Amino acid sequence: MSCGSPLEHRSRSSSIAWFAIAALGAGCGGASTQAREASFGAAVEAAADESWVSAARDAYRFASATSAEQEQYDRALLILARSLERMGLTYAASLWYLDIAHSRRNVELVAPATEGLERIVEKTDYDRLTLEEGFLARAEVSDAGPKATPFLSYQQGLDSLKRGLTKWADKQFAAIPSDSPYAKRAQFAQAVAKIADGDLSEGRRELRALLDKGSLPTDVKEEASIALARLALERKKYREAIRRYQSVGHLTARRPELLLEAAWAYYYSGDSRRALGSLIALDAPAYGRIIAPERYLLEALSLRRLCQFEPARVAATRLKVRYRDALSDLHQGTPPHQSEALLEASRRRGEARDSARLYRMLQREREIVEDNARAFGDEFNKELLRIYDTGLAEARRRETADLRRESRLLAQELVRAEDGVRLVLHDLSVGLLRGRERPLGPPEAGAVNLSASADRVSYQFIGEFWTDELDDLVVTIEDRCLK
Amino acid sequence: MPQVGARQEAGKARWCLAIVLMAGSVVAGCTKPSGVASDPSEVELLRIQITKVRHAIDETRRAIATSSGAPYLPRLHVRLAELTSEEAKYHYRIAVERQRGASQDALHVPQVKLLKEQAIGMYQQVLSRYPEFDRTDRVLFYMAYEHRELGEYDKMTAALEKLAREHLTSGFRPQALLLLGDYHFDRSELSEAKGYYEDAVSGPHSRITGLAHYKLAWVWVNQGQCEPALKQFEKAVRAVEEEPSRDSAQDSDAAELAEFQQDIDVRRAAVVDLVYCYTDRRSAVRALEYFQDLSYDRATYIAALERLARRYGNSENAAGVLRVVRELLRLGPASQERMENVRQMHTSIRAQGKYERVGSDVALMTDAYVRYSSRVELDESERARLGGEFEVYVRDLLTRGQDRLRKASGPKMVEAATDLSVGYAAYLDAFPSAEKHLAMTLNAADIFADAGELYQAGQYSLSAASGLEGEKKRDALYDAVVRFQDSIHGKAARGAYADRYLAPSALRYAAVRLLRFPLNKQQRLRVRFALAESYYDQGDYREAIDRLTAVSYEFPKSTEAQAAVRLVLDSYNTLNDPLGLVHAGRRFLADGTPTPGLRSEIQPIVVAAEQRMVDEISLAAAGDDGGDLTRLLAFARQNKSTPLGERALLNAFVAARATGDSERMFLIGEEIAKNYPNSEQIAGILLSLGQMAVARFDPDRAQVFLRRAAASGHSQRNQLLIAVGDLYDATGDWEKARDVYLEAAKAEQGGARAAPLEKLSRLLERRGKYQELVRLIDEGDSALSLDLVATLAVAKIASGETEQAETLLQQVLGSQGRASPEALARAHYGMGELMYRTADQYPELSSPEFVEEYVAIVDIAQQSYVSAARQGDPEYRATALARLARLSELSARKLRTVRLPSEIDGATRAALRKALATRAKRLDQTAKEALATCRKQAWAAYVFVPAVRKCMAGQSVDFTFPNYDQPKVRRANAGGPSGVDALRARIAQNPEDRDALRDLGIRYLKSGDPHVAKMIFEAAHERGGGPRELNLLGIAHHRIGDNAAAMRAFARAAKGRLEAARQNLAKVLRQLSLQKSAERALAKFPRGRSGGDLLDSSDLR
């Protein structure tokens, strides 16, 4: 603990592991300088002590002064990557892991490097283009070891699936041991691929079978439920869709699109009050910057079903109020990729979301680099800053490109929604003339019984949004339609 | 709802997206793998293995020592040899570990050699000592293997050949053949090698079959025979795929042999190695399909593609390179090789000179670069160098592609541009800091425009403009404006609805910035127009009108000005503002049309708008509440003496008619007639007013308006005048009726005169004005119908012109069925009357000849009267019967007074007297019967004309021609009752309202206007009225003086069992001194119900 970095701490078990890594190279050193040997040794020692800053610095010092042909070169890089990963510098770590795994200079280190990449990919934001499409999903990695091979098979099978190479995808997925969590994910991917190919019944059957298996990773279980909910919605099986959406209700806090989808299911099933409840949840401050124009149209339609004409009109026109800035920019002709309002919303959607998150992650990690500048030493610090500055520039470039596309799509969506508002308003005007008559559709569900019982409580909504209640909101508005 | 539809349409896309999303989320949620594992030192492990194997050797030696003569002894020897060999292997591997990096060929490990020689010795001992040992094949194989390890190839081959020769079913045989083949192959003894390999593949399928095919393929390759080589490679792949899970021969051998088999992935090696021959023998066109089909996995496919790329590159097969490199860039990992592929792609495209797919290719190139550029092994200078290099490649290809595009046209050009646009977008995204980025942005704008993606083109122009200054900025902004405009209106424009929706705003954004620059007149015109039009496109019509109007005046006679004028008018039209449209249109016309050719276009638009405007106001006027004509009338007065004013008044008139506001109709009609006397609608208006007056039972007004309608040139003038005449006739003013009919007849020519003349003749006939009739109607008139001729003939008889009359009568009677019953009635009657006169004036019957002739004349007259009576005309029927009676009476009297000549003897005299008496008696009987039949007219057909009344009185008629009651003339300025507007309104709303009609008629009767009352009651009866209305009609007729009509109405009402009518009928009969008939009436009609009005009642109900 020579540097005293707050990031450095000890752990007996991981110390043993690091000694082992160092031992792999012990006794095999070539003709290198004493200083270099000392750096390597210090790196090994620091890693064993979980002094990550020192380990990284010394490993870099060794590697930068050593030929890549030397055996210890890659071992040093592995210590470097591992140390950076422990420090939270996952981007730089991932690049060094990638270098070790891709170069195959030392085949023994391909496995730990790949495992390092797996950890980063599964835990954090990461550079998808470089890591996945540049290597993990495409490269032939024959020495990844038993731990990382299922992960790689899954990645590569998924990539093949996306590119229509089903035969190979199936082989790659088949290579995943059945007890690996990736096996279930692979099955899920194959089911979804069938759905995407139009084989809905088979895809649905496979998803159901997957859910019936039990011992499913939570995320796969959730995704399968969501997929089945969407399928049910498409097939107009609204009750089933609602049941599926309710089973993943806890996800709505971070996936607001599920609230909107559930609202459509409620609406189509004839339960306009529940639909309105789901839509109210979308007003939560957490979703403040999300643009989902469909929400207001659905609210207007739900209120229309209850013959609440004025509230319906207000709801429809709220779209314009809510997205005033974005619409104003569009009406003024501001290019979508120059509209701050659209850009802000676009950063939360599609590929732009990934690039925006990558950019923010790089910013955070660069700050960590700056915080440890002295401990890293000039040379290493300079290299890390170079890596992060390059990464930031690239992330910014991607974000700009993605935002250009996404903001255009968003603009089109807004414009279509604005059109929808006009249609809804027209429909409301005509509806008013026709009297309090409910539009065609399923019978409207009755008002919700709000009385308390042994297993139920209810609260009046007072404008506070609680994440665990988002999918339980219901609006108790009067049905004004004539029976 | 549209939102729902949008959701459903997006279904498939959503699921595609789901894969991507799912991928991310699932990966993100993977469970944490365990920590880093550590491996012990390889050398240490090998040492441990050596220790273990030595223990095993010791144990085996001990077993051999204690097993002398045992049947399993040879097996123990073999095991000892194998363990010795195994120890040798471990020593060798330790040596390798210790000298890692050095060439393995340079290894010299004496210990290994010693141990292997020991093992060989042990094997030989088994073969010599135990020739009957059942696994000699196995011993031979292992021994050969050890010889091979020691480089003793002659001994190796000897052992293997012995094995192959003597153990044909051994599981070791295929492996032995393979080793023998390899031995000869390595010595370039290809024929020998081929023989062994072929022997290997010809046996049962085994785990080495695929490998043997593979080796055989290489033999062919080395012999320069690519075609058989390809076949063998393919067989190698298929053989491995079909490889049995366990050898069919000896399972235990197969398990052992696995250790000795060469560490080679035959499926992969075969696919990769056949590349050489494939490129030599087969087309590059199907290369991708071929290798994809043959490849076991993606890695093999990529490896084969990499080799293919090199091969095609070396042979300068640009098309082949491109095919393969595209696939590599699509599927391969990022690497230096991919960067080399990018270079190859650039070189090949250039070499080929084909740029149709260059956009997609560029996208692949930039994608490969982006995936690789973040690698940590690339230092800053290398990254910059790589970026610079690739930017040039990509830019070079794109600009060349763009140059080539200029030579294309039509759909091919659009297709190529669409592809190129993909490349440009990829370039601009990938190289945002490139020096040429701005120029490439401008190029991209052109390409997107060529592709029909005009909104995108405009956005790129706009992006470029933001980085430019001066004229270049101006030009870019100008391009943006034009492209946005074309994206809305251009025929070639493609793209989403949302783009077209957004384009007008984007256009304004660009145009506003552009107008800060000085522009030439043409540019300024286009921009100003586009700017104005953008408001129109987005539905901001007021703003559009102002700006477009300004353009039309600022740039008159330009094409844009024409368009602007049209758009202005259309904007008003869309706004449903015809007033604005009319004003704008008039202004364009008044101030001088911006382009002369437009005047003829604007004029009808304005006129139509004016009419529409009036129609709009009219529509508003004809509201649910009966309408408020105030605005329409005010508008008409504002536009007095104009077509607009006229149309407004006409619409007001129509609206008033629609709401039943007859008083207002008369006022508006008068106003139209006064202000627009030449209106095309005037006759129709006056006719409507006349009809309205008729419907309102207002004969005075009706006569006036119908006359005016006729005078205004109405196409049915004749009928209108006849209608006027009928009205005079109905009000008893026969003289005026006569004059009007005459007027109508004089105004017409030919057959059209028949109708008024007929009306006239009937009128005069009913009035008994036969001389006037003869005077007014010319018998030579070609328009005369047979009816008229018959009537005229009767009139001439009445006037004493019997000769002409007879001629006319013959004309009718000889018409052979063309004459109507009425005409025939008159003709027969006329003939009867002529005979009557002859008979009446016949001299004294002084001779039998005279008598005979007289009787004949009387017979003819009788027949004529009878024929007349049979025709069905009630008046002539009755008169004919009465005259028949009269003639019969006179004739009988005359026959009885015949003075017979004296010279006739008594008997003859007596006989003659008797005959004359009989004849006279028969005539009396005829007279009586005629009178009786005549009387019956009253009770059978309710005909009470004067002739019938005579008959009822038992008298034959003394008048010559049918006699009619003569109605009184209606009192001048009768005026009608007051306070009946409500009743009139009810009738206007519902002409079938009998109660209202009855009440109105009563009001007229009370006011002393029985003529109008008669009209009303007649209408009430026609519209379903009952006895009550008939009784009132009778009262009206009675007051007019038409007893026949009155009694007919009473009789019909009495038949309907209305007591008052029964009494009224009896009363009239009494008044006419027909007491008996009155009694008969009371007897004929049973007592009826009360409720009707009596003739002398002063309080009609």
PDB file of C-alpha atoms in Angstrom, chain B residues 543-644:
ATOM      1  CA  GLU B 543     -50.228  34.179 -43.692  1.00  0.00           C
ATOM      2  CA  ALA B 544     -49.966  32.405 -47.024  1.00  0.00           C
ATOM      3  CA  ILE B 545     -52.518  34.741 -48.588  1.00  0.00           C
ATOM      4  CA  ASP B 546     -50.596  37.832 -47.536  1.00  0.00           C
ATOM      5  CA  ARG B 547     -47.248  36.539 -48.696  1.00  0.00           C
ATOM      6  CA  LEU B 548     -48.487  34.989 -51.921  1.00  0.00           C
ATOM      7  CA  THR B 549     -50.372  38.141 -52.813  1.00  0.00           C
ATOM      8  CA  ALA B 550     -47.205  40.114 -52.255  1.00  0.00           C
ATOM      9  CA  VAL B 551     -45.290  37.761 -54.547  1.00  0.00           C
ATOM     10  CA  SER B 552     -47.914  38.068 -57.256  1.00  0.00           C
ATOM     11  CA  TYR B 553     -47.678  41.849 -57.258  1.00  0.00           C
ATOM     12  CA  GLU B 554     -43.940  42.048 -56.840  1.00  0.00           C
ATOM     13  CA  PHE B 555     -43.217  39.634 -59.661  1.00  0.00           C
ATOM     14  CA  PRO B 556     -46.075  40.027 -62.112  1.00  0.00           C
ATOM     15  CA  LYS B 557     -46.128  37.916 -65.235  1.00  0.00           C
ATOM     16  CA  SER B 558     -43.893  35.296 -63.662  1.00  0.00           C
ATOM     17  CA  THR B 559     -44.893  31.664 -63.440  1.00  0.00           C
ATOM     18  CA  GLU B 560     -44.670  31.915 -59.678  1.00  0.00           C
ATOM     19  CA  ALA B 561     -47.085  34.836 -59.734  1.00  0.00           C
ATOM     20  CA  GLN B 562     -49.604  32.682 -61.531  1.00  0.00           C
ATOM     21  CA  ALA B 563     -49.164  29.957 -58.992  1.00  0.00           C
ATOM     22  CA  ALA B 564     -49.385  32.499 -56.184  1.00  0.00           C
ATOM     23  CA  VAL B 565     -52.681  33.835 -57.453  1.00  0.00           C
ATOM     24  CA  ARG B 566     -54.083  30.345 -57.708  1.00  0.00           C
ATOM     25  CA  LEU B 567     -52.891  29.507 -54.209  1.00  0.00           C
ATOM     26  CA  VAL B 568     -54.389  32.699 -52.803  1.00  0.00           C
ATOM     27  CA  LEU B 569     -57.758  31.867 -54.279  1.00  0.00           C
ATOM     28  CA  ASP B 570     -57.450  28.276 -53.132  1.00  0.00           C
ATOM     29  CA  SER B 571     -56.533  29.438 -49.632  1.00  0.00           C
ATOM     30  CA  TYR B 572     -59.714  31.446 -49.399  1.00  0.00           C
ATOM     31  CA  ASN B 573     -61.563  28.503 -50.755  1.00  0.00           C
ATOM     32  CA  THR B 574     -60.075  26.201 -48.133  1.00  0.00           C
ATOM     33  CA  LEU B 575     -60.862  28.719 -45.440  1.00  0.00           C
ATOM     34  CA  ASN B 576     -64.425  28.689 -46.693  1.00  0.00           C
ATOM     35  CA  ASP B 577     -64.198  32.417 -47.087  1.00  0.00           C
ATOM     36  CA  PRO B 578     -65.949  33.178 -50.364  1.00  0.00           C
ATOM     37  CA  LEU B 579     -66.170  36.849 -49.519  1.00  0.00           C
ATOM     38  CA  GLY B 580     -62.417  37.017 -49.178  1.00  0.00           C
ATOM     39  CA  LEU B 581     -62.054  35.025 -52.342  1.00  0.00           C
ATOM     40  CA  VAL B 582     -64.370  37.349 -54.235  1.00  0.00           C
ATOM     41  CA  HIS B 583     -62.572  40.445 -53.013  1.00  0.00           C
ATOM     42  CA  ALA B 584     -59.180  38.976 -53.803  1.00  0.00           C
ATOM     43  CA  GLY B 585     -60.337  37.790 -57.187  1.00  0.00           C
ATOM     44  CA  ARG B 586     -61.836  41.149 -58.033  1.00  0.00           C
ATOM     45  CA  ARG B 587     -58.649  42.828 -56.947  1.00  0.00           C
ATOM     46  CA  PHE B 588     -56.577  40.606 -59.175  1.00  0.00           C
ATOM     47  CA  LEU B 589     -58.928  41.352 -62.031  1.00  0.00           C
ATOM     48  CA  ALA B 590     -59.255  45.045 -61.362  1.00  0.00           C
ATOM     49  CA  ASP B 591     -55.642  45.855 -60.796  1.00  0.00           C
ATOM     50  CA  GLY B 592     -54.501  43.954 -63.776  1.00  0.00           C
ATOM     51  CA  THR B 593     -54.004  40.258 -63.604  1.00  0.00           C
ATOM     52  CA  PRO B 594     -50.421  39.356 -62.768  1.00  0.00           C
ATOM     53  CA  THR B 595     -50.377  37.304 -65.925  1.00  0.00           C
ATOM     54  CA  PRO B 596     -52.808  38.049 -68.730  1.00  0.00           C
ATOM     55  CA  GLY B 597     -53.639  34.405 -69.341  1.00  0.00           C
ATOM     56  CA  LEU B 598     -54.960  34.124 -65.843  1.00  0.00           C
ATOM     57  CA  ARG B 599     -57.859  36.504 -66.260  1.00  0.00           C
ATOM     58  CA  SER B 600     -60.020  33.939 -67.973  1.00  0.00           C
ATOM     59  CA  GLU B 601     -59.171  31.529 -65.197  1.00  0.00           C
ATOM     60  CA  ILE B 602     -59.922  33.917 -62.360  1.00  0.00           C
ATOM     61  CA  GLN B 603     -63.168  35.244 -63.725  1.00  0.00           C
ATOM     62  CA  PRO B 604     -65.188  32.054 -63.433  1.00  0.00           C
ATOM     63  CA  ILE B 605     -63.619  31.328 -60.066  1.00  0.00           C
ATOM     64  CA  VAL B 606     -64.770  34.670 -58.774  1.00  0.00           C
ATOM     65  CA  VAL B 607     -68.209  34.214 -60.228  1.00  0.00           C
ATOM     66  CA  ALA B 608     -68.473  30.769 -58.741  1.00  0.00           C
ATOM     67  CA  ALA B 609     -67.294  32.149 -55.438  1.00  0.00           C
ATOM     68  CA  GLU B 610     -69.818  34.904 -55.550  1.00  0.00           C
ATOM     69  CA  GLN B 611     -72.529  32.418 -56.158  1.00  0.00           C
ATOM     70  CA  ARG B 612     -71.171  30.196 -53.490  1.00  0.00           C
ATOM     71  CA  MET B 613     -71.074  33.114 -51.107  1.00  0.00           C
ATOM     72  CA  VAL B 614     -74.726  33.810 -51.768  1.00  0.00           C
ATOM     73  CA  ASP B 615     -75.466  30.152 -51.390  1.00  0.00           C
ATOM     74  CA  GLU B 616     -73.665  30.112 -48.082  1.00  0.00           C
ATOM     75  CA  ILE B 617     -75.681  33.062 -46.820  1.00  0.00           C
ATOM     76  CA  SER B 618     -78.800  31.462 -48.233  1.00  0.00           C
ATOM     77  CA  LEU B 619     -77.996  28.237 -46.503  1.00  0.00           C
ATOM     78  CA  ALA B 620     -77.609  30.094 -43.258  1.00  0.00           C
ATOM     79  CA  ALA B 621     -80.886  31.890 -43.952  1.00  0.00           C
ATOM     80  CA  ALA B 622     -82.691  28.602 -44.437  1.00  0.00           C
ATOM     81  CA  GLY B 623     -82.117  27.526 -40.885  1.00  0.00           C
ATOM     82  CA  ASP B 624     -84.172  25.260 -38.728  1.00  0.00           C
ATOM     83  CA  ASP B 625     -86.345  28.063 -37.369  1.00  0.00           C
ATOM     84  CA  GLY B 626     -87.763  29.142 -40.654  1.00  0.00           C
ATOM     85  CA  GLY B 627     -84.809  31.197 -41.554  1.00  0.00           C
ATOM     86  CA  ASP B 628     -83.742  34.729 -41.142  1.00  0.00           C
ATOM     87  CA  LEU B 629     -83.695  36.360 -44.531  1.00  0.00           C
ATOM     88  CA  THR B 630     -82.510  39.673 -43.172  1.00  0.00           C
ATOM     89  CA  ARG B 631     -78.840  39.092 -43.963  1.00  0.00           C
ATOM     90  CA  LEU B 632     -79.583  37.700 -47.368  1.00  0.00           C
ATOM     91  CA  LEU B 633     -81.896  40.546 -48.274  1.00  0.00           C
ATOM     92  CA  ALA B 634     -79.436  43.087 -46.945  1.00  0.00           C
ATOM     93  CA  PHE B 635     -76.753  41.463 -49.066  1.00  0.00           C
ATOM     94  CA  ALA B 636     -79.043  41.595 -52.078  1.00  0.00           C
ATOM     95  CA  ARG B 637     -79.660  45.262 -51.528  1.00  0.00           C
ATOM     96  CA  GLN B 638     -75.966  45.917 -51.095  1.00  0.00           C
ATOM     97  CA  ASN B 639     -75.415  44.309 -54.452  1.00  0.00           C
ATOM     98  CA  LYS B 640     -78.472  45.742 -56.123  1.00  0.00           C
ATOM     99  CA  SER B 641     -78.612  45.514 -59.893  1.00  0.00           C
ATOM    100  CA  THR B 642     -75.792  43.004 -59.975  1.00  0.00           C
ATOM    101  CA  PRO B 643     -75.944  39.302 -60.724  1.00  0.00           C
ATOM    102  CA  LEU B 644     -74.939  38.752 -57.124  1.00  0.00           C
TER     103      LEU B 644
END
